[in-house]
């Protein structure tokens, strides 16, 4: 650096203060008059923040949605700010003021910190990035607070310089006024991702952010993005414009001032340091750094001024929680909505499959082919009716089956029915799986959850479908027994008669008109339906026929519905495994409202007319 020329180009406006140094409200009343609505508003606020933190960490954004990545990042940032700054600072409002020195690569942050404490406490050099691990400098009397306090709990304290970004080097500097600490942060535009992330984390833990830039870098986009973030949080901000050529001071300062005004930072104190050289220790000349040192020294010496800065930043950060949490709640609502949409798409696919089965039972298709042939064989030319009245038919069929090696006609019909129904179930299940898979593919969250196996029915579906049909057929037989209790054929025909009637009921289920012939049924074999109807009416009566068919059909559809629901569950478990909670958005909003109510009751915002964001109160006579 060249020979320093001191210049303090502009400073902001101060809050009116009382004689005791307490910021005054519009009526001149001291803000020390606290809200007495609760015994300990600060404790209420800490509890509200703790509850908000719990709501944040238990809200997941697992589905791949446009808002998910940003939401996860915001949660991480917000939880870090709660842990690193808000909760610890609320515990000790009177703790030393933490000034985080941040800025672009090569802006001279370390040189500035060293010069402020008149000792080379933070490594400065030409290699970039220079500051890899943060360095915190404070008066020896304040060291216990930073070493044992809860501020930035995720950083391991150390007394030696290091390269590990998860460490915080503590340095005691007697030249620094007690009540004030400087934290030299990594570059906000570092080429190292971890350094940039740590810099943002440290800035969120600042009571006051001292932003350092140069005449060559002050218009860079990255610093302004962070400045706007700090401004939106209400963080107190001061700026140092470093290494300004003497001939360009007025022009550069004027342009930077315009940029600050455009970004609602016109009241932020601005210190301009002309280009100069450093001494043998790499320190700026005392004359150059004196205005900035004096400003901070007076700020450190005035407990009320320090408290006002802390309260402003703390209150601003708390106020900003409302909008950030609302964004997170909206993103959480989107997760729930997406899960519901995905579930509905699966439900629609398998609901359509159930309708296909219902249609298959009613449109006559199951009366064609093998089932029709076996039924006609079973009914025969009248022997079926005689068999219902005598056991001899059963004995005849057994002997015939042994002699010919062929199953009895009833067994063949039963197998044909089972095969036809299993084929139907396999077909609709396959179509449902394909439809659900395709529906999820068109949704970004669904596509991310898919795996190829979901596009096909489960491997054991055929076996489960066969078991379902057999269980249903047994249920039909039991239904026939109950309905035919006391009937003459049950008493005399026993099991054979029941089986025969059960097969007739099964055939009856395949027609929605309960065997009142229609054109479709005539086309598929009117003699079949009429025969089945005649059999059942002869045994049970006309109304009982309808009841039996309706009950058996309802039972079959219920079993099919269960089977299809088990198939659909493969999709649902993927949604459930994502871990979307119940009502996460509402939970976040409630927690945020509680924080805002507690903030309103606290003494943080009781300073009458609070300063604009980035405008810390100043000690009297600190600025020239």
XYZ file of C-alpha atoms in Angstrom:
624
model
C 0.000 0.000 0.000
C 1.146 3.560 -0.641
C 1.602 6.390 1.848
C -1.681 6.907 3.636
C -3.718 10.061 3.425
C -6.490 10.138 6.004
C -9.986 10.979 4.880
C -13.360 10.449 6.452
C -15.579 11.356 3.578
C -19.025 10.960 5.075
C -20.787 9.746 8.158
C -24.407 9.031 8.926
C -26.923 10.631 11.232
C -27.259 9.800 14.903
C -30.306 8.968 16.922
C -31.408 11.557 19.468
C -30.185 10.425 22.886
C -31.253 11.167 26.419
C -28.872 12.457 29.032
C -28.355 8.888 30.115
C -27.469 7.912 26.567
C -30.693 5.921 26.018
C -32.253 6.391 22.541
C -35.395 8.479 22.855
C -38.776 8.037 21.232
C -40.753 10.769 19.477
C -41.942 12.198 22.781
C -38.449 12.197 24.229
C -39.322 9.402 26.635
C -36.448 7.085 27.441
C -36.680 3.671 25.808
C -35.574 2.254 29.141
C -39.260 2.142 30.086
C -39.803 -1.497 29.213
C -43.017 -3.259 28.388
C -44.289 -4.812 31.619
C -46.789 -7.113 29.967
C -44.765 -10.133 31.056
C -42.376 -10.715 33.916
C -39.503 -11.565 31.583
C -40.118 -10.651 27.931
C -36.577 -11.662 27.009
C -37.148 -15.164 28.353
C -40.393 -15.382 26.386
C -38.515 -14.328 23.276
C -35.789 -16.909 23.788
C -38.389 -19.620 24.261
C -40.233 -18.504 21.137
C -36.983 -18.650 19.160
C -36.218 -22.094 20.551
C -39.652 -23.286 19.425
C -39.117 -21.752 15.995
C -35.805 -23.538 15.702
C -37.477 -26.844 16.544
C -40.101 -26.205 13.870
C -37.400 -25.379 11.325
C -35.281 -28.473 11.882
C -38.312 -30.775 11.794
C -39.596 -29.398 8.501
C -38.279 -31.289 5.494
C -38.165 -30.315 1.838
C -37.366 -33.701 0.305
C -39.352 -33.513 -2.917
C -37.594 -32.137 -5.969
C -39.412 -28.831 -6.458
C -38.122 -25.446 -7.678
C -38.418 -24.011 -4.173
C -36.821 -26.933 -2.333
C -33.111 -26.145 -2.721
C -33.527 -22.542 -1.662
C -35.719 -23.586 1.259
C -33.137 -26.080 2.511
C -30.421 -23.445 2.246
C -32.591 -20.898 4.047
C -33.281 -23.352 6.861
C -29.568 -24.019 7.263
C -28.828 -20.297 7.279
C -31.642 -19.469 9.674
C -30.790 -22.242 12.141
C -27.151 -21.149 12.045
C -28.141 -17.556 12.777
C -30.304 -18.699 15.679
C -27.491 -20.816 17.117
C -24.611 -18.499 16.283
C -26.144 -15.162 17.154
C -29.781 -14.658 18.117
C -30.072 -17.079 21.026
C -26.592 -16.372 22.489
C -27.020 -12.599 22.104
C -30.420 -12.644 23.780
C -28.800 -14.466 26.668
C -26.233 -11.669 27.088
C -27.318 -8.325 25.672
C -24.440 -6.681 27.551
C -21.761 -8.928 26.010
C -18.983 -7.206 23.996
C -19.992 -5.772 20.647
C -18.884 -8.049 17.804
C -17.747 -6.274 14.646
C -17.321 -8.671 11.738
C -14.892 -7.308 9.168
C -15.897 -8.608 5.755
C -15.231 -7.806 2.159
C -13.791 -8.878 -1.144
C -10.554 -10.700 -1.802
C -7.529 -8.440 -1.325
C -9.543 -5.549 0.119
C -7.141 -5.237 3.056
C -9.386 -6.577 5.838
C -6.555 -8.180 7.796
C -4.341 -5.136 7.392
C -7.175 -2.969 8.676
C -7.775 -5.184 11.734
C -4.068 -5.268 12.515
C -3.852 -1.526 12.195
C -6.859 -1.005 14.486
C -5.200 -2.954 17.317
C -1.646 -1.844 16.385
C -0.344 -5.414 16.193
C -0.060 -8.089 13.449
C -2.751 -10.356 14.898
C -4.230 -11.541 11.602
C -2.106 -12.790 8.726
C -1.975 -10.427 5.766
C -0.159 -11.134 2.524
C -0.256 -11.285 -1.240
C -1.449 -14.881 -1.489
C -5.195 -15.283 -1.949
C -7.143 -16.223 -0.014
C -5.085 -15.026 2.949
C -7.584 -15.464 5.811
C -8.592 -19.108 5.739
C -9.801 -19.474 9.326
C -11.488 -16.550 11.095
C -9.563 -14.523 13.651
C -11.337 -12.825 16.566
C -9.474 -10.026 18.347
C -10.678 -8.635 21.649
C -9.479 -7.016 24.839
C -8.060 -9.588 27.314
C -10.927 -8.874 29.728
C -13.458 -9.921 27.077
C -11.717 -13.160 26.135
C -13.756 -15.367 28.533
C -17.020 -14.394 26.846
C -15.796 -15.383 23.394
C -13.945 -18.453 24.612
C -16.714 -19.898 26.759
C -19.796 -18.080 25.499
C -22.378 -19.602 23.179
C -21.632 -17.267 20.297
C -20.671 -19.263 17.157
C -20.788 -22.585 19.026
C -19.933 -24.592 15.928
C -16.413 -23.154 15.690
C -13.645 -24.700 17.747
C -11.693 -22.119 19.745
C -7.951 -22.021 19.308
C -5.123 -19.677 20.200
C -2.959 -20.587 17.203
C -3.320 -19.610 13.584
C -4.577 -22.390 11.338
C -6.113 -23.263 8.020
C -9.136 -25.161 9.287
C -12.304 -23.176 8.520
C -14.205 -24.708 11.434
C -11.897 -23.063 13.964
C -11.973 -19.615 15.522
C -8.625 -18.184 16.530
C -8.891 -15.967 19.617
C -6.320 -13.217 20.010
C -6.090 -10.880 23.015
C -5.127 -7.305 22.106
C -4.614 -4.891 25.033
C -4.697 -1.937 22.631
C -8.323 -2.670 21.800
C -10.898 -1.030 24.062
C -12.855 -3.462 26.225
C -16.429 -4.044 25.112
C -15.480 -4.331 21.446
C -14.181 -7.222 19.331
C -13.165 -7.521 15.686
C -13.626 -10.718 13.722
C -11.565 -10.937 10.551
C -13.690 -13.093 8.250
C -12.725 -14.996 5.086
C -13.318 -13.336 1.725
C -16.959 -13.141 0.711
C -15.959 -13.864 -2.895
C -13.334 -16.478 -2.115
C -12.612 -19.144 -4.707
C -12.973 -21.654 -1.874
C -16.619 -22.611 -1.324
C -16.111 -23.306 2.386
C -14.609 -19.843 2.888
C -17.550 -18.126 1.223
C -20.030 -20.133 3.269
C -18.177 -19.350 6.493
C -17.989 -15.656 5.615
C -21.776 -15.537 5.181
C -22.255 -17.395 8.465
C -20.030 -14.964 10.333
C -21.721 -11.930 8.830
C -25.050 -13.260 10.120
C -23.523 -13.338 13.615
C -22.346 -9.725 13.545
C -23.642 -6.985 15.793
C -22.093 -4.627 13.279
C -20.700 -5.426 9.853
C -17.646 -3.414 8.831
C -17.572 -3.838 5.070
C -14.164 -3.223 3.485
C -13.789 -2.613 -0.240
C -11.403 -0.809 -2.566
C -11.598 1.833 -5.245
C -11.219 -0.951 -7.806
C -13.787 -3.389 -6.318
C -16.506 -1.329 -4.662
C -19.044 -1.924 -7.468
C -18.631 -5.718 -7.580
C -21.893 -7.664 -7.518
C -21.107 -10.136 -4.706
C -20.465 -7.530 -1.978
C -23.630 -5.664 -2.871
C -25.686 -8.810 -2.688
C -24.461 -9.381 0.856
C -24.904 -5.728 1.742
C -28.522 -5.919 0.690
C -28.940 -9.113 2.721
C -27.475 -7.412 5.798
C -29.651 -4.372 5.194
C -32.767 -6.536 4.958
C -31.880 -8.118 8.304
C -31.453 -4.750 9.938
C -27.763 -5.354 10.626
C -25.811 -2.250 11.584
C -23.328 -1.490 8.800
C -20.264 0.716 8.434
C -18.084 0.853 5.326
C -14.408 1.404 4.613
C -13.376 2.410 1.105
C -9.707 1.463 1.006
C -6.784 2.198 -1.317
C -8.338 5.165 -3.067
C -5.910 7.193 -5.247
C -5.752 10.737 -3.950
C -6.850 12.202 -7.260
C -9.944 9.931 -7.398
C -11.226 10.339 -3.840
C -14.020 12.788 -4.661
C -15.206 10.949 -7.770
C -15.145 7.438 -6.283
C -16.671 8.556 -2.994
C -19.491 10.349 -4.791
C -20.274 7.294 -6.919
C -20.219 4.919 -3.956
C -22.476 7.284 -2.022
C -24.973 7.222 -4.878
C -24.933 3.430 -4.876
C -25.481 3.350 -1.129
C -28.434 5.700 -1.442
C -29.966 3.599 -4.211
C -29.788 0.582 -1.918
C -31.275 2.352 1.125
C -27.875 2.514 2.817
C -27.355 6.251 2.630
C -27.064 6.560 6.412
C -24.342 3.917 6.745
C -21.081 5.486 8.030
C -18.465 5.584 5.288
C -14.715 5.947 5.920
C -12.390 6.620 2.975
C -8.725 5.618 3.253
C -6.426 6.958 0.528
C -3.821 4.731 -1.048
C -0.669 4.568 1.068
C 2.095 2.285 2.327
C 2.358 0.223 5.494
C 5.125 0.178 8.084
C 7.488 -2.686 8.870
C 4.737 -4.627 10.675
C 2.312 -4.202 7.817
C 0.253 -1.617 9.729
C -1.366 1.488 8.325
C -0.051 4.789 9.699
C -1.822 5.824 12.871
C -2.816 9.158 11.364
C -4.600 7.394 8.549
C -6.470 4.948 10.736
C -7.121 7.389 13.607
C -10.668 8.511 12.612
C -11.863 4.904 12.355
C -10.085 3.869 15.570
C -11.516 6.829 17.429
C -15.038 6.091 16.212
C -14.869 2.499 17.401
C -13.115 3.420 20.640
C -15.864 5.859 21.566
C -18.491 3.328 20.548
C -16.837 0.718 22.768
C -16.583 3.126 25.683
C -20.280 4.053 25.583
C -22.301 1.135 26.927
C -25.570 2.746 25.874
C -24.364 3.272 22.312
C -23.148 -0.319 22.134
C -26.456 -1.547 23.481
C -28.314 0.520 20.901
C -26.300 -1.076 18.075
C -26.898 -4.553 19.494
C -30.605 -3.941 19.941
C -30.984 -2.495 16.464
C -29.274 -5.452 14.812
C -31.020 -7.969 17.045
C -34.428 -6.416 16.521
C -33.857 -6.185 12.768
C -32.802 -9.828 12.565
C -35.840 -10.899 14.552
C -38.169 -8.825 12.404
C -36.693 -10.394 9.265
C -37.568 -13.858 10.560
C -41.217 -13.292 9.720
C -40.768 -12.976 5.957
C -38.108 -15.690 5.768
C -40.249 -18.120 7.729
C -43.258 -17.307 5.576
C -41.234 -18.220 2.492
C -40.221 -21.476 4.164
C -43.828 -22.167 5.149
C -44.955 -21.603 1.559
C -42.254 -23.972 0.326
C -43.409 -26.524 2.921
C -46.984 -26.122 1.691
C -45.735 -26.814 -1.834
C -44.152 -30.031 -0.587
C -47.434 -31.166 0.946
C -49.360 -30.173 -2.166
C -46.908 -32.025 -4.411
C -47.216 -35.132 -2.241
C -50.991 -34.910 -2.500
C -50.797 -34.518 -6.282
C -48.512 -37.529 -6.593
C -50.755 -39.585 -4.333
C -53.815 -38.565 -6.337
C -52.131 -39.601 -9.587
C -51.435 -43.035 -8.175
C -54.941 -43.230 -6.762
C -56.397 -42.282 -10.142
C -54.376 -44.962 -11.936
C -55.475 -47.739 -9.591
C -59.015 -46.410 -9.286
C -59.209 -46.700 -13.058
C -57.962 -50.284 -12.741
C -60.775 -51.093 -10.301
C -63.297 -49.585 -12.711
C -61.865 -51.786 -15.454
C -62.517 -54.838 -13.290
C -66.071 -53.644 -12.605
C -66.597 -53.194 -16.319
C -65.144 -56.628 -17.001
C -67.629 -58.166 -14.600
C -70.566 -56.442 -16.252
C -69.887 -56.345 -19.987
C -70.001 -60.073 -20.616
C -66.375 -60.488 -21.644
C -65.779 -63.045 -18.887
C -68.605 -65.230 -20.253
C -66.714 -65.840 -23.470
C -64.124 -68.390 -24.383
C -63.106 -71.070 -21.921
C -65.583 -70.064 -19.218
C -68.515 -70.252 -21.614
C -67.415 -73.626 -22.943
C -66.889 -75.141 -19.502
C -70.183 -73.769 -18.224
C -72.086 -75.290 -21.103
C -70.370 -78.599 -20.462
C -71.176 -78.336 -16.782
C -74.838 -77.565 -17.330
C -75.132 -80.229 -20.027
C -78.534 -81.318 -21.166
C -80.286 -81.345 -17.794
C -78.090 -83.642 -15.771
C -76.965 -80.648 -13.727
C -80.427 -80.166 -12.303
C -80.697 -83.842 -11.459
C -77.309 -83.715 -9.773
C -78.545 -81.061 -7.419
C -81.047 -83.587 -6.101
C -78.875 -86.679 -5.693
C -75.397 -87.590 -4.553
C -75.141 -90.034 -7.429
C -74.081 -87.259 -9.726
C -71.071 -86.545 -7.540
C -70.062 -90.195 -7.501
C -70.526 -90.451 -11.278
C -68.242 -87.492 -11.884
C -65.519 -88.919 -9.680
C -65.607 -92.283 -11.465
C -65.597 -90.546 -14.856
C -62.633 -88.402 -13.878
C -60.641 -91.466 -12.784
C -61.419 -93.390 -15.959
C -60.717 -90.555 -18.417
C -58.020 -88.742 -16.496
C -59.931 -85.471 -16.996
C -61.176 -83.240 -14.159
C -64.860 -83.188 -13.424
C -66.801 -80.530 -15.379
C -67.252 -78.462 -12.224
C -63.510 -78.419 -11.530
C -62.793 -77.448 -15.118
C -65.281 -74.590 -14.905
C -63.799 -73.449 -11.626
C -60.297 -73.433 -13.146
C -61.533 -71.540 -16.189
C -63.161 -68.901 -13.993
C -60.021 -68.550 -11.909
C -57.811 -68.255 -14.988
C -60.067 -65.668 -16.578
C -60.205 -63.503 -13.477
C -56.455 -63.762 -12.817
C -55.768 -62.705 -16.402
C -58.061 -59.723 -15.937
C -56.397 -58.716 -12.669
C -52.888 -59.034 -14.079
C -53.856 -56.902 -17.041
C -55.427 -54.075 -15.074
C -52.606 -54.111 -12.499
C -50.002 -53.847 -15.252
C -51.877 -50.995 -16.888
C -52.262 -49.196 -13.548
C -48.541 -49.494 -12.811
C -47.691 -48.108 -16.243
C -50.159 -45.235 -15.877
C -48.949 -44.323 -12.387
C -45.337 -44.458 -13.553
C -46.071 -42.228 -16.536
C -48.017 -39.785 -14.349
C -45.090 -39.443 -11.948
C -42.627 -39.024 -14.777
C -44.338 -35.808 -15.830
C -43.943 -34.312 -12.329
C -40.441 -33.211 -11.242
C -40.892 -34.499 -7.720
C -42.399 -37.769 -8.912
C -39.715 -38.404 -11.524
C -37.039 -38.118 -8.841
C -38.760 -40.785 -6.735
C -39.226 -43.351 -9.487
C -37.369 -46.593 -9.951
C -37.868 -48.933 -12.946
C -39.597 -51.669 -10.932
C -42.522 -49.353 -10.201
C -43.531 -49.430 -13.856
C -44.504 -53.107 -13.533
C -46.733 -55.013 -11.098
C -45.000 -56.718 -8.210
C -43.385 -60.055 -8.976
C -45.758 -61.996 -6.753
C -48.933 -60.413 -8.143
C -49.981 -63.561 -10.081
C -49.758 -65.696 -6.955
C -51.650 -63.146 -4.892
C -54.295 -62.804 -7.600
C -54.781 -66.587 -7.723
C -55.051 -66.719 -3.961
C -57.573 -63.889 -4.045
C -59.813 -65.706 -6.540
C -59.658 -68.964 -4.610
C -60.513 -67.192 -1.376
C -63.356 -65.417 -3.095
C -64.718 -68.651 -4.512
C -64.669 -70.166 -1.028
C -66.503 -67.087 0.172
C -69.159 -67.624 -2.504
C -69.669 -71.196 -1.306
C -70.088 -69.995 2.247
C -72.587 -67.415 1.020
C -74.562 -70.137 -0.742
C -74.573 -72.254 2.409
C -75.889 -69.400 4.515
C -78.498 -68.369 1.979
C -79.576 -71.965 1.351
C -79.819 -72.994 4.975
C -82.900 -75.191 5.335
C -83.324 -75.597 1.596
C -84.066 -79.110 0.452
C -81.112 -79.340 -1.924
C -78.616 -78.514 0.832
C -79.918 -81.214 3.066
C -79.921 -83.871 0.326
C -77.248 -82.726 -2.117
C -74.707 -81.641 0.472
C -71.318 -80.393 -0.772
C -71.880 -81.220 -4.436
C -75.073 -79.221 -4.575
C -73.442 -76.304 -2.802
C -70.526 -76.341 -5.232
C -72.850 -76.453 -8.209
C -74.910 -73.551 -6.916
C -71.738 -71.663 -6.050
C -70.493 -71.995 -9.626
C -73.816 -70.712 -10.848
C -73.534 -67.685 -8.537
C -70.020 -67.107 -9.834
C -71.318 -67.073 -13.382
C -74.081 -64.729 -12.247
C -71.486 -62.229 -11.011
C -70.168 -61.886 -14.556
C -73.340 -60.097 -15.693
C -74.421 -56.764 -14.223
C -78.078 -57.389 -15.112
C -78.365 -60.370 -12.744
C -79.225 -62.640 -15.715
C -82.034 -60.720 -17.273
C -80.866 -61.280 -20.858
C -79.738 -58.258 -22.852
C -78.506 -57.965 -26.383
C -74.912 -58.263 -25.194
C -75.631 -61.325 -23.105
C -77.547 -62.966 -25.936
C -74.562 -62.323 -28.140
C -72.258 -64.063 -25.660
C -74.573 -66.987 -25.086
C -78.101 -66.278 -23.910
C -78.598 -69.917 -23.107
C -75.766 -69.692 -20.570
C -77.267 -66.824 -18.601
C -80.777 -68.219 -18.777
C -79.568 -71.594 -17.555
C -77.693 -70.050 -14.640
C -80.683 -67.943 -13.752
C -82.977 -70.914 -13.923
C -80.700 -72.954 -11.668
C -80.490 -70.289 -9.023
C -84.147 -69.300 -9.148
C -85.150 -72.929 -8.782
C -83.048 -73.177 -5.634
C -83.333 -69.775 -3.975
C -86.085 -67.775 -5.621
C -85.897 -64.714 -7.868
C -84.999 -62.062 -5.250
C -82.439 -64.278 -3.592
C -80.703 -64.689 -6.943
C -80.179 -60.964 -7.204
C -78.982 -60.709 -3.612
C -76.515 -63.559 -4.000
C -75.036 -62.128 -7.193
C -74.809 -58.619 -5.720
C -73.159 -59.824 -2.513
C -70.663 -62.015 -4.341
C -69.835 -59.188 -6.752
C -69.353 -56.708 -3.904
C -67.093 -59.142 -2.076
C -64.983 -59.721 -5.202
C -64.564 -56.005 -5.869
C -63.593 -55.375 -2.249
C -60.887 -58.031 -2.477
C -59.664 -56.617 -5.797
C -59.634 -53.138 -4.318
C -57.406 -54.394 -1.496
C -55.077 -56.084 -3.980
C -54.768 -52.945 -6.107
C -54.268 -50.789 -3.026
C -51.359 -53.015 -2.011
C -49.881 -52.474 -5.481
C -50.381 -48.713 -5.216
C -48.749 -48.698 -1.793
C -45.368 -49.168 -3.475
C -45.687 -45.608 -4.707
C -47.057 -44.215 -1.476
C -44.246 -45.584 0.645
C -41.803 -43.565 -1.440
C -43.696 -40.412 -0.582
C -43.906 -41.409 3.070
C -40.198 -42.243 3.156
C -39.451 -38.699 2.026
C -40.568 -37.550 5.473
C -43.089 -34.824 4.731
C -44.800 -33.939 7.992
C -48.382 -33.031 8.715
C -49.122 -29.320 8.394
C -45.487 -28.094 8.384
C -46.385 -24.728 6.893
C -48.955 -23.978 9.569
C -46.509 -25.045 12.278
C -43.843 -22.673 10.959
C -46.300 -19.795 10.717
C -47.466 -20.308 14.288
C -43.900 -20.359 15.541
C -43.045 -17.201 13.584
C -46.115 -15.397 14.914
C -45.135 -16.303 18.452
C -41.643 -14.896 17.862
C -43.068 -11.676 16.450
C -45.466 -11.288 19.380
C -42.628 -11.885 21.838
C -40.419 -9.404 19.968
C -43.157 -6.788 20.179
C -43.462 -7.328 23.930
C -39.700 -7.198 24.435
C -37.666 -4.024 24.983
C -35.663 -4.428 21.782
C -37.832 -2.202 19.642
C -38.654 0.378 22.323
C -36.301 3.058 21.015
C -39.023 5.316 19.673
C -38.010 5.951 16.084
C -35.501 3.190 15.314
C -32.639 3.933 12.942
C -32.856 2.887 9.350
C -31.133 -0.415 8.485
C -27.391 0.001 8.425
C -27.463 3.097 10.650
C -25.854 2.444 14.039
C -26.161 5.067 16.768
C -22.928 7.002 17.176
C -21.178 8.306 20.257
C -21.228 12.093 20.534
C -18.356 13.713 18.681
C -17.187 10.460 17.118
C -17.594 11.603 13.527
C -16.068 14.657 11.912
